[in-house]
XYZ file of C-alpha atoms in Angstrom:
241
model
C 96.925 89.197 79.213
C 95.364 85.797 79.665
C 91.737 85.252 80.605
C 92.805 84.105 84.064
C 94.372 87.489 84.722
C 91.267 89.521 83.884
C 90.393 91.670 86.880
C 93.781 91.224 88.533
C 95.687 94.049 90.202
C 99.455 94.422 90.022
C 100.830 95.319 93.462
C 104.012 97.379 93.493
C 105.839 98.181 96.730
C 108.459 100.909 96.978
C 110.872 102.289 99.544
C 110.821 105.948 100.632
C 112.486 108.288 98.159
C 111.831 106.067 95.151
C 109.505 107.722 92.640
C 107.753 105.046 90.547
C 105.480 107.484 88.679
C 107.190 107.236 85.280
C 106.938 103.437 85.221
C 103.388 103.485 86.569
C 102.342 105.861 83.783
C 103.749 103.539 81.125
C 102.040 100.554 82.748
C 98.694 102.371 82.849
C 98.909 103.162 79.143
C 100.113 99.713 78.160
C 98.032 97.560 80.516
C 94.735 99.428 80.990
C 92.929 96.240 82.061
C 95.310 95.599 84.992
C 95.225 98.390 87.604
C 98.419 98.969 89.565
C 98.342 99.421 93.338
C 101.222 101.272 95.007
C 102.364 100.142 98.444
C 104.668 102.588 100.236
C 106.720 100.809 102.891
C 109.871 101.427 104.944
C 112.957 100.266 103.072
C 113.489 97.417 105.539
C 109.936 96.110 105.001
C 109.703 96.000 101.201
C 111.498 92.655 101.043
C 109.190 91.244 103.740
C 106.182 92.279 101.651
C 107.607 90.414 98.683
C 108.434 87.276 100.639
C 105.010 87.216 102.321
C 103.131 87.624 99.046
C 101.919 91.114 99.887
C 103.354 92.599 96.688
C 104.168 91.285 93.222
C 107.321 93.380 92.836
C 109.036 96.214 94.658
C 111.671 98.901 94.447
C 114.258 98.240 97.144
C 117.478 99.825 98.303
C 120.502 97.567 98.081
C 121.907 95.636 99.760
C 119.086 93.227 100.584
C 118.994 89.524 101.337
C 118.568 87.905 97.940
C 117.495 84.410 98.943
C 114.464 83.565 96.839
C 114.495 86.957 95.138
C 115.378 88.124 91.656
C 116.973 91.574 91.618
C 117.676 94.060 88.820
C 119.909 96.983 89.923
C 118.634 100.229 88.385
C 120.473 103.371 89.473
C 122.806 104.796 92.111
C 122.001 107.891 94.158
C 124.318 110.618 95.376
C 124.757 110.722 99.153
C 124.199 114.135 100.728
C 124.568 115.631 104.183
C 121.496 117.408 105.578
C 122.313 120.508 107.649
C 120.586 123.610 109.011
C 120.713 126.477 106.517
C 122.961 128.515 108.800
C 125.503 125.696 109.238
C 129.047 126.208 107.931
C 128.644 123.247 105.548
C 125.897 125.140 103.722
C 128.489 127.625 102.454
C 130.204 124.905 100.361
C 129.020 123.394 97.069
C 130.081 119.914 98.198
C 132.034 118.324 101.041
C 134.193 115.283 101.781
C 133.673 112.833 104.633
C 136.775 114.321 106.281
C 135.007 117.685 106.498
C 132.512 116.104 108.902
C 135.068 114.609 111.283
C 134.139 116.838 114.222
C 130.385 116.872 113.560
C 127.745 114.872 115.432
C 126.087 112.663 112.833
C 122.822 110.787 113.309
C 122.586 107.138 112.266
C 118.882 106.240 112.107
C 117.869 102.614 112.431
C 116.357 102.649 108.941
C 119.575 103.890 107.318
C 120.043 102.246 103.897
C 123.635 103.317 103.207
C 126.186 100.559 103.724
C 128.984 102.126 105.754
C 132.369 100.571 106.392
C 133.091 103.430 108.778
C 130.547 105.977 109.935
C 131.499 109.618 109.296
C 131.786 112.184 112.065
C 131.009 111.538 115.728
C 128.081 109.408 116.942
C 125.136 111.639 117.875
C 123.542 111.318 121.327
C 120.832 108.951 120.055
C 119.914 106.654 117.183
C 116.485 107.741 115.941
C 114.176 105.001 114.697
C 113.523 106.622 111.339
C 115.029 109.077 108.899
C 112.024 111.346 109.445
C 112.846 111.553 113.167
C 116.496 112.212 112.371
C 115.484 115.113 110.121
C 113.593 116.660 113.039
C 116.679 116.379 115.211
C 118.838 118.008 112.535
C 116.369 120.888 112.404
C 116.767 121.292 116.174
C 120.514 121.754 115.723
C 121.461 118.485 117.425
C 123.563 117.052 114.594
C 123.798 116.250 110.894
C 122.457 113.421 108.736
C 123.745 111.635 105.644
C 121.099 110.171 103.325
C 120.484 109.409 99.635
C 119.568 112.614 97.828
C 115.991 111.486 97.153
C 115.369 111.166 100.901
C 116.693 114.673 101.498
C 114.185 115.889 98.906
C 111.395 113.782 100.382
C 111.929 115.320 103.837
C 112.558 118.848 102.583
C 112.175 121.652 105.091
C 112.640 125.370 104.623
C 115.100 125.569 107.499
C 117.333 122.777 106.141
C 119.503 122.271 103.100
C 121.859 119.567 101.864
C 125.191 119.206 100.081
C 126.731 116.261 98.155
C 129.352 114.226 100.010
C 131.759 113.311 97.231
C 133.484 110.271 98.750
C 130.626 108.732 100.752
C 129.160 105.312 99.904
C 126.092 105.543 97.707
C 122.673 103.935 97.811
C 121.515 101.811 94.886
C 117.876 101.293 93.937
C 116.782 97.986 92.406
C 113.659 96.175 91.269
C 113.039 92.917 93.139
C 110.429 90.174 93.073
C 110.075 86.590 94.345
C 111.780 84.330 91.834
C 109.177 81.588 92.318
C 106.423 84.103 91.523
C 107.760 85.414 88.235
C 104.332 85.755 86.656
C 103.461 87.119 83.240
C 102.491 90.403 84.875
C 105.875 90.614 86.593
C 107.545 90.006 83.227
C 105.437 92.807 81.768
C 106.548 95.194 84.500
C 110.182 94.205 84.025
C 109.745 95.154 80.381
C 108.401 98.553 81.410
C 111.306 99.196 83.778
C 113.863 98.067 81.214
C 112.345 100.417 78.661
C 111.165 97.763 76.247
C 108.648 98.954 73.702
C 105.291 97.335 73.091
C 106.825 95.783 69.974
C 109.549 94.049 71.957
C 109.868 90.340 71.268
C 110.401 89.642 74.986
C 106.994 90.197 76.424
C 103.377 89.196 76.151
C 102.519 92.712 75.012
C 104.777 92.334 71.988
C 103.243 93.014 68.607
C 102.734 90.065 66.239
C 105.559 89.212 63.891
C 105.705 91.188 60.698
C 104.309 89.605 57.560
C 106.970 88.145 55.291
C 107.975 90.397 52.428
C 106.683 89.523 49.001
C 109.338 87.509 47.274
C 107.889 87.255 43.771
C 110.634 88.150 41.363
C 109.950 90.989 39.026
C 110.005 89.640 35.467
C 110.810 91.830 32.497
C 107.806 92.909 30.438
C 107.008 90.680 27.475
C 105.116 91.250 24.231
C 102.206 89.148 23.048
C 104.429 86.578 21.331
C 106.197 85.744 24.529
C 109.409 87.394 23.366
C 111.145 90.026 25.415
C 109.896 93.498 24.514
C 112.240 95.607 22.472
C 113.310 98.850 24.149
C 111.629 101.918 22.703
C 114.917 103.421 21.576
C 115.558 100.409 19.355
C 112.066 100.082 17.828
C 112.419 103.072 15.579
C 115.863 102.174 14.376
C 115.800 101.611 10.587
C 118.128 99.753 8.233
C 121.515 101.187 7.659
C 121.556 102.877 4.189
C 123.655 101.117 1.628
């Protein structure tokens, strides 16, 4: 960390369902002089935070507009259908999109799954948020397809969820403004990529190892400068005549 960064705070935005704790813990251990501030934001607003300078980096759900942004895809989530516990779907271990053909399915405005064709039948309304859609599912008004982490985030005792094997999936990525790729951003990229503190690609890398000693080992010599005679040969006498 340079002197100009002393006292700085690294601002990390993240979309609902993303759990940044493991990366934050590594950062805290590795960069104790730079506190990290977490900014929870709706998935559609994380990119705006980055573009407006409100965050240094953020975990987003793809796809996003990439103009002016650098993006590192991280992992893909299973898509699940959220249903009341007494729904017929709950009796299966997993379902296909075709199994939902006759079901009313909510499509919230903050949906992050990229659909080519929506499953099931359109529900009577489009809720503004996933949280509102969950409430409607609990009322028995329809079903909801979301990334698994969002189903866990909005867990309720009266609801359950099942994987939808052939549904599109949501991908989580790390993004930041390309023009603001600071040293701290590079450090966080190293954390996310799993680089160690000894990595050569980061300011937190350890100094290069000292060169190995290259002095050749010379055989032992006696006081006259001649090569020492092996012990086994010193006691060897003259051959008897």
